[in-house]
CSV table of C-alpha atoms and ligand atoms in Angstrom, one decimal:
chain,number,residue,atom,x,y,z
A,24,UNK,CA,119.1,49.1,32.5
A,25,UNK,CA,121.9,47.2,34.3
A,26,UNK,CA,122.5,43.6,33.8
A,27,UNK,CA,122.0,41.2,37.1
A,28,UNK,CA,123.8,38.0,37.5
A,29,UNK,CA,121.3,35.6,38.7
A,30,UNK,CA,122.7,31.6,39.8
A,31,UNK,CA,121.5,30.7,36.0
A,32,UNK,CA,122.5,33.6,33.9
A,33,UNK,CA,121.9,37.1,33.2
A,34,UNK,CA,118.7,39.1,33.8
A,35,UNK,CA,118.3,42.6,33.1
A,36,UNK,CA,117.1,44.9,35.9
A,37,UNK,CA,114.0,45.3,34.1
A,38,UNK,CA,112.9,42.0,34.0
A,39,UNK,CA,113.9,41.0,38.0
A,40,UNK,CA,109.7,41.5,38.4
A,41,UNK,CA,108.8,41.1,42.1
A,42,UNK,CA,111.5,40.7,44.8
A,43,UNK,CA,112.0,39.9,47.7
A,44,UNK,CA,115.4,40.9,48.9
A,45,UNK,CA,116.6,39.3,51.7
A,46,UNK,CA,115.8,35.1,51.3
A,47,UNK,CA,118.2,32.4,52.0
A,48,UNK,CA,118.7,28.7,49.9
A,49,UNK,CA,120.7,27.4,52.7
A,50,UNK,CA,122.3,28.4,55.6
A,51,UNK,CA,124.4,25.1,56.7
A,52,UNK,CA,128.1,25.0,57.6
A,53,UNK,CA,130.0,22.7,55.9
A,54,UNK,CA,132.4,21.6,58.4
A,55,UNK,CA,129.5,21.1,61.0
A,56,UNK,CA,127.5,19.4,58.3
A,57,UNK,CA,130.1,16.7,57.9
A,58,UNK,CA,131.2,16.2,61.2
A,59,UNK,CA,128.0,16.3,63.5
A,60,UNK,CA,124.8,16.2,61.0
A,61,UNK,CA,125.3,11.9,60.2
A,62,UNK,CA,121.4,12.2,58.9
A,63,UNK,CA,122.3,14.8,55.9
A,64,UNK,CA,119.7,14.0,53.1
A,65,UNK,CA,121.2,15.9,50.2
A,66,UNK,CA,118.8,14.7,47.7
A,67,UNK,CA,116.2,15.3,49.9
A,68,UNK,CA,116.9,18.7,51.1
A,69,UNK,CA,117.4,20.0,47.8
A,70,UNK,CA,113.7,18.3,46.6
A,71,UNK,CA,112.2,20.7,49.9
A,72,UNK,CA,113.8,23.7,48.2
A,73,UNK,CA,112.8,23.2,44.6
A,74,UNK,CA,109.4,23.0,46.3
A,75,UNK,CA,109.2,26.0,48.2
A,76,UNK,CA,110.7,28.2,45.7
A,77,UNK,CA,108.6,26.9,43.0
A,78,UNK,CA,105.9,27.3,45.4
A,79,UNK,CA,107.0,31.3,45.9
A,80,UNK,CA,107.4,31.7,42.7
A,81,UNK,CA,103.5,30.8,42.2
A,82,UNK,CA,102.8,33.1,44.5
A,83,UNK,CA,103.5,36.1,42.1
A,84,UNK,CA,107.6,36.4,43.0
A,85,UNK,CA,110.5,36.3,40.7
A,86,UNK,CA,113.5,36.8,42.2
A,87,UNK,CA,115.0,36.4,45.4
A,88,UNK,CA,118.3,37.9,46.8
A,89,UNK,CA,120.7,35.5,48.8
A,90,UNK,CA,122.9,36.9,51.3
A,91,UNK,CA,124.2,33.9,52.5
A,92,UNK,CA,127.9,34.8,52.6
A,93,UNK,CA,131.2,33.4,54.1
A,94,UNK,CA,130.5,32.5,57.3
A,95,UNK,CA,126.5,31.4,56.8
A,96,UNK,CA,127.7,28.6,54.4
A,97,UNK,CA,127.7,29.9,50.8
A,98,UNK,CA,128.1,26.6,48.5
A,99,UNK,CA,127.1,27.6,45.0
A,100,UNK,CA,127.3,23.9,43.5
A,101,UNK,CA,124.2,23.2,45.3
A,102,UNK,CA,122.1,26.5,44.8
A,103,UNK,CA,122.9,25.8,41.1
A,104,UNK,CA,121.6,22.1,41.2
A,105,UNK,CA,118.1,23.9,42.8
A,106,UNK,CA,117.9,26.9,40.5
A,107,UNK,CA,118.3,24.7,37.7
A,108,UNK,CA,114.4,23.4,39.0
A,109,UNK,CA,112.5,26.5,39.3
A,110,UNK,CA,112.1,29.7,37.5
A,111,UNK,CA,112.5,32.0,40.4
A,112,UNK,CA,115.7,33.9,40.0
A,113,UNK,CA,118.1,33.7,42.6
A,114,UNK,CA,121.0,36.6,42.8
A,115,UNK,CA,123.8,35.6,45.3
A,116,UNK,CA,126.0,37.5,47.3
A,117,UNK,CA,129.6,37.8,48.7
A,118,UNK,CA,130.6,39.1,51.2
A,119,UNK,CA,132.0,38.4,55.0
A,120,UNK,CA,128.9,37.6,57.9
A,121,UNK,CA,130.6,37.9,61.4
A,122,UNK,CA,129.5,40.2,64.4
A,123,UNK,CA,132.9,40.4,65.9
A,124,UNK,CA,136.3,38.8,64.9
A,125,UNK,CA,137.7,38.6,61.6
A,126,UNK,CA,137.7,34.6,60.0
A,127,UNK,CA,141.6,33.3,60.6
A,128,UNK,CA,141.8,32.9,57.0
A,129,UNK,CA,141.9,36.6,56.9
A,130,UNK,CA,143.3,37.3,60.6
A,131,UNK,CA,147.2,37.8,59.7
A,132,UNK,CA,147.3,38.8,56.0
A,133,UNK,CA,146.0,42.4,54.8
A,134,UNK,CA,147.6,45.8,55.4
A,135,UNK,CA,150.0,46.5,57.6
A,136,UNK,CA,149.9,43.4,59.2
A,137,UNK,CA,152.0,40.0,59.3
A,138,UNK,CA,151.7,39.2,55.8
A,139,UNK,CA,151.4,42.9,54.3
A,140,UNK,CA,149.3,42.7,51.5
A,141,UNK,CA,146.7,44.5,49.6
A,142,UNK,CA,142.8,43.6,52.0
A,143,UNK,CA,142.8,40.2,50.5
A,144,UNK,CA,138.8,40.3,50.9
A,145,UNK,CA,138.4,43.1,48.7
A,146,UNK,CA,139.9,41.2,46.0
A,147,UNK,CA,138.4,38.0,46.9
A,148,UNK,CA,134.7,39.7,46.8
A,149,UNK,CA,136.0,41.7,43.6
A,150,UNK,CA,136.7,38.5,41.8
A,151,UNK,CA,133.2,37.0,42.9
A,152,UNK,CA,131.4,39.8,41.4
A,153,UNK,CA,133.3,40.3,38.4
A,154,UNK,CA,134.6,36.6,37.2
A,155,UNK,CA,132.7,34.7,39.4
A,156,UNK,CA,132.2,32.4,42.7
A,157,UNK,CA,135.3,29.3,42.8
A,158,UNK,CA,134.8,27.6,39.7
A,159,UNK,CA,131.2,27.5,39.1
A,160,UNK,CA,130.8,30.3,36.6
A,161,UNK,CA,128.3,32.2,38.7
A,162,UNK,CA,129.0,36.0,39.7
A,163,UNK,CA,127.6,37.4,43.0
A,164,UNK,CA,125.0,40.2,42.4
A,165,UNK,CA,125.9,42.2,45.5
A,166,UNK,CA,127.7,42.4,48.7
A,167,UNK,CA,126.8,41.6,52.7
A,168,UNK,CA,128.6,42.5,56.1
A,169,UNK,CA,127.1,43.1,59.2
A,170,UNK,CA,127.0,45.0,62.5
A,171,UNK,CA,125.5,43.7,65.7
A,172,UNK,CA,124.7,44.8,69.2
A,173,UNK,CA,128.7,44.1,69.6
A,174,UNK,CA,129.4,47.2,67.3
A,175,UNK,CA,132.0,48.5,65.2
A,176,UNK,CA,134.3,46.0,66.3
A,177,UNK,CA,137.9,46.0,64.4
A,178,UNK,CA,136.7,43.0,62.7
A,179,UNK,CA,133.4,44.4,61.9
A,180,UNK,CA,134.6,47.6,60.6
A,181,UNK,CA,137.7,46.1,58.7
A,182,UNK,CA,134.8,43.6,57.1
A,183,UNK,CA,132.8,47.0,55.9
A,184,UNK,CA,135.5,48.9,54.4
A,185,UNK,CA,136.3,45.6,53.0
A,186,UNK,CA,132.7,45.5,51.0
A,187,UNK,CA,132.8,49.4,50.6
A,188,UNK,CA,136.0,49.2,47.9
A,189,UNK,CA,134.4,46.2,46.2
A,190,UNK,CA,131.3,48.2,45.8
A,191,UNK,CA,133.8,51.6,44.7
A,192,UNK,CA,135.3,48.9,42.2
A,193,UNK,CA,132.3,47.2,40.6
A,194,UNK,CA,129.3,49.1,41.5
A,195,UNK,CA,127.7,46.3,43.2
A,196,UNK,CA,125.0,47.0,45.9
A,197,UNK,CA,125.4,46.4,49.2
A,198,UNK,CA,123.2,45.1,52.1
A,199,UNK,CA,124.4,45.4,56.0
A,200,UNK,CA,122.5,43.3,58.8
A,201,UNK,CA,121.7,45.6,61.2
A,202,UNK,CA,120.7,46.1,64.7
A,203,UNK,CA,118.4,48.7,64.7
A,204,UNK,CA,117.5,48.6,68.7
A,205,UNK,CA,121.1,49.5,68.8
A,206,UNK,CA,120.8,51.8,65.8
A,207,UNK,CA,124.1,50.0,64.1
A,208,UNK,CA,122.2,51.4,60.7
A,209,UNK,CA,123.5,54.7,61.0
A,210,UNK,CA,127.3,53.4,62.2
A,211,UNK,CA,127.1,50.9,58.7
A,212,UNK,CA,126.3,54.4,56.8
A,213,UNK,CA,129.1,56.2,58.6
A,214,UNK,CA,131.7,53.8,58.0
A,215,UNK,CA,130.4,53.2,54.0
A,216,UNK,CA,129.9,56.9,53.2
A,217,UNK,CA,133.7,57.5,54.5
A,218,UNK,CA,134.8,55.0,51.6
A,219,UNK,CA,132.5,56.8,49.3
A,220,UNK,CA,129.6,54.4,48.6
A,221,UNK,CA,126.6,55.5,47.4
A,222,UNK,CA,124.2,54.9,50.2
A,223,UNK,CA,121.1,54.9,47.5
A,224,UNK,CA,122.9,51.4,46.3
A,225,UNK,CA,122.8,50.2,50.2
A,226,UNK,CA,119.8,48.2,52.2
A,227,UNK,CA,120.1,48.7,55.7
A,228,UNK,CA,118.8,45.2,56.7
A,229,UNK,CA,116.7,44.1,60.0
A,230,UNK,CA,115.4,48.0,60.0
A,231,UNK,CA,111.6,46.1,60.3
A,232,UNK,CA,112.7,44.5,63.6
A,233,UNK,CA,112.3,48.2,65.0
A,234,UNK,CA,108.9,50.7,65.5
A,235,UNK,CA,111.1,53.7,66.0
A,236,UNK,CA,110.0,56.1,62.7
A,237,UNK,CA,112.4,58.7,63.5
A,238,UNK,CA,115.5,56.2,62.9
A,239,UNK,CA,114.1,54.5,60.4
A,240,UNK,CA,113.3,58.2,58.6
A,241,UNK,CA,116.7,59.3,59.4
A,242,UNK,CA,118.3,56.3,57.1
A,243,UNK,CA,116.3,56.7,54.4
A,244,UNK,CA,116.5,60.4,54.5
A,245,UNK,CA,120.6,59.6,53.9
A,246,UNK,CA,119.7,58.0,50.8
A,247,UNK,CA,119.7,53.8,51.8
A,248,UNK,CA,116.3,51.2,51.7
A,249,UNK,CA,115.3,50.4,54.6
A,250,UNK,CA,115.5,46.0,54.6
A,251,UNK,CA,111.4,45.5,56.2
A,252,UNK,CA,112.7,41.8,55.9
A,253,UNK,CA,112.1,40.0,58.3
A,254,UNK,CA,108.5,39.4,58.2
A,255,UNK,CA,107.6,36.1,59.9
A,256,UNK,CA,110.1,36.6,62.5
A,257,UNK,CA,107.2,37.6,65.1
A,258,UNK,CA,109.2,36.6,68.2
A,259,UNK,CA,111.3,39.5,67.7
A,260,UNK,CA,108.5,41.8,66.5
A,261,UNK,CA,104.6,40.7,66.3
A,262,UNK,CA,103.2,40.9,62.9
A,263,UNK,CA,101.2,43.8,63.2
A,264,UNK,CA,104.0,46.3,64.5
A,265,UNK,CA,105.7,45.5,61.2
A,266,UNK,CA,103.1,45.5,59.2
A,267,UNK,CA,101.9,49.1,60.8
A,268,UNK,CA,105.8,50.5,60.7
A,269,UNK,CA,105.2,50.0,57.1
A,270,UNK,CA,102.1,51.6,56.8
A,271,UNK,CA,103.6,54.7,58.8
A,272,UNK,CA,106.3,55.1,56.6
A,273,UNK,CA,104.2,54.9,53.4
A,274,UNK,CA,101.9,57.4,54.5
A,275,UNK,CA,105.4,59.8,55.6
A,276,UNK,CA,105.9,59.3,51.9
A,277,UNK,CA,108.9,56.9,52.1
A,278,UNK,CA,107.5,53.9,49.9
A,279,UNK,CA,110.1,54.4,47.5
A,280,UNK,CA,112.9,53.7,50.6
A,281,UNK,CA,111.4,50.4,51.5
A,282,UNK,CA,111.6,46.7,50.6
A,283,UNK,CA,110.8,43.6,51.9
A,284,UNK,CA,111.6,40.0,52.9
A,285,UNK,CA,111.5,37.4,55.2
A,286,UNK,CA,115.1,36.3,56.1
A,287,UNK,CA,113.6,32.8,55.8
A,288,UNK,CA,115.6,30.1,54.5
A,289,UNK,CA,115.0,26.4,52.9
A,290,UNK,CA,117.1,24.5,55.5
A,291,UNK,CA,119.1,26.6,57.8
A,292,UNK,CA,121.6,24.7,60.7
A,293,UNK,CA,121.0,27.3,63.5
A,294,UNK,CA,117.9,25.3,64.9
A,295,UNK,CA,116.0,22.8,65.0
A,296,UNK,CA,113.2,22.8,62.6
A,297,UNK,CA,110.0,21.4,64.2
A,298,UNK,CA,110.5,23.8,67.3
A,299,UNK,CA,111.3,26.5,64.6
A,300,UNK,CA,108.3,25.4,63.6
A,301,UNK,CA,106.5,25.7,66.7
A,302,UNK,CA,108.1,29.2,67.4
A,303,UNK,CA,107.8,31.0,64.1
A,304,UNK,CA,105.1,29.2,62.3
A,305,UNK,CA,105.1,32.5,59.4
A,306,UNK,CA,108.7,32.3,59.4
A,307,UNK,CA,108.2,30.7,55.9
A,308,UNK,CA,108.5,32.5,52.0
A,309,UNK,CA,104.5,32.4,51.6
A,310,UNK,CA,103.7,34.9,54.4
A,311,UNK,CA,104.7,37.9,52.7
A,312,UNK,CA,102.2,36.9,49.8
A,313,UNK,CA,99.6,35.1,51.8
A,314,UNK,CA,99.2,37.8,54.7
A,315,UNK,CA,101.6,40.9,54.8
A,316,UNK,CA,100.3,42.4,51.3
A,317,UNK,CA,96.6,41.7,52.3
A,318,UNK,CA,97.3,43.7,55.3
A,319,UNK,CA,99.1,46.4,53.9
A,320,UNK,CA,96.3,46.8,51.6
A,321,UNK,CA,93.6,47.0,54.4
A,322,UNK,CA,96.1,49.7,56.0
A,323,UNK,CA,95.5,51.8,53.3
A,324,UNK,CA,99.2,50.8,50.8
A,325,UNK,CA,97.9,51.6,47.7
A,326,UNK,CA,99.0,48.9,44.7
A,327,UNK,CA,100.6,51.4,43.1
A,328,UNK,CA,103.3,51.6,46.6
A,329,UNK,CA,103.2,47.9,46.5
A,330,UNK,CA,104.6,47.5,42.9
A,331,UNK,CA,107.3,50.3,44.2
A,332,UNK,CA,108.6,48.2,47.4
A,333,UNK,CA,108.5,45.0,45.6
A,334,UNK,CA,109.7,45.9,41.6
A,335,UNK,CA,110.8,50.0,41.0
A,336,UNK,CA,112.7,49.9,44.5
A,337,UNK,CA,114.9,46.4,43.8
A,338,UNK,CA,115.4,47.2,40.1
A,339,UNK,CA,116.6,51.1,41.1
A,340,UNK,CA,119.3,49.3,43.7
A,341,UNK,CA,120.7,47.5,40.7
A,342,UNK,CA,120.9,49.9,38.1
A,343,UNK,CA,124.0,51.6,37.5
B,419,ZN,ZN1,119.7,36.7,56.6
């Protein structure tokens, strides 16, 4: 057993029950918040979330994983004032979210350049996982980059390596958003498995966003999960393709590669919510309760493979 930080205190790997591993509290941006968002209901918006994660958490889930990271608007003071309200467990991340260019806080300082110093994001991330995030006394559970359609851009790639030798440091799993129509996944594993992570400790995320078995085998055949989590998201696949991707890759006998999610979030800045609303009425944390498991069931995903993808497959990625 491994111990998992969660926003409210330890849990042991064995007791993270059902999880979903890709949800987010909030994704606002502080600086756009407080200059363009005059309406900001703090008190309100954090009443919504205690709501809808005390309303997942009656759904039969326990713990969600938050990749919000630096540049999605990771502020733990609030996620603390929500998870103080509900019993889900919520595990936060660190981590660096771009698809491109490196943030100008880390643009001139790192090796070999302007101000030549040690990568001041590995020890940044390194310091979130093992003393914990600013001041709040909270330790992130695992680490998050990315790699879009854009590629492995400089920034991209100097981001990875980045959350590669935190993960060499600490152990700390890692998840990467992914493209798969571009099949970024297996760049992410390239670039990781050069800096000697253990791709078993690694969720390729947005791999449900894609039909294509043969990629998605090829990933888990390296060693990773592959992140089905982004259910609810239907513009970018309909419901029933990822629903029967799933089914396809339990009967291929991967079950113990896959977990799931939505992506969803509480509040998130990036659009408005009633024509969210309009566009991607699942795109909410009961779907995965209310209508993916029912139709995983009537594809033929046994209980048993459920109880993998949801409990033994989370709690393996965590333990040491
Ligand atoms: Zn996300």
């Amino acid at each position: 057993m491994t111990s998992v930080p969660t926003v409210t205190g330890t849990v042991e790997s064995a007791e993270l029950g059902r999880v979903l591993v890709h949800e987010h509290v909030f994704v606002v941006n502080e600086e756009y918040r407080q200059n363009f968002q005059g309406d900001w209901d703090e008190e309100g918006k954090i009443a919504d979330a205690v709501r809808d994660l005390n309303e997942l958490k009656g759904l039969g889930i326990d713990t969600i994983l938050d990749p919000t990271v630096l540049g999605l608007g990771r502020y733990i003071p609030r996620i603390q004032k929500i998870a103080a309200q509900t019993d889900l467990n919520i595990v936060v991340a660190t981590g660096v979210y771009t698809y491109n260019e490196i943030p100008f806080q880390f643009h001139y300082s790192g090796p070999g350049l302007l101000f030549d110093v040690p990568e001041p994001m590995t020890e940044l991330f390194v310091k979130d996982l093992t003393e914990g995030i600013a001041d709040t006394g909270v330790r992130a559970g695992f680490l998050k980059c990315a790699i879009e359609e854009q590629g492995m851009t400089p920034g991209v790639e100097r981001v990875m390596r980045a959350v590669a030798q935190a993960h060499v440091r600490t152990g700390a799993p890692i998840t990467v958003h992914t493209n798969p129509h571009t099949r970024s996944g297996l760049e992410a594993q390239r670039v990781l498995r050069e800096e000697g992570v253990d791709l078993t400790k690694v969720v390729i995320g947005h791999s449900g966003d894609t039909t294509d078995l043969d990629y998605l085998a090829e990933l888990a055949d390296a060693g990773s999960l592959l992140g089905m989590d982004r259910f609810g998201l239907d513009v970018l696949l309909p419901f029933e393709d990822r629903v029967r991707t799933v089914v396809d890759l339990v009967e291929r006998g991967y079950a113990e590669k896959i977990v799931v999610a939505h992506d969803a979030s509480c509040f998130i800045d990036w659009f408005d919510p009633e024509a969210k609303r309009q566009v991607v009425p699942k795109w909410n944390f009961r779907h995965i309760s209310e209508d993916v498991l029912p139709a995983l069931r009537d594809g033929g995903v046994s209980d048993d493979d459920i109880e993998t993808m949801l409990v033994a497959n989370p709690r393996r990625y965590f333990e040491r």
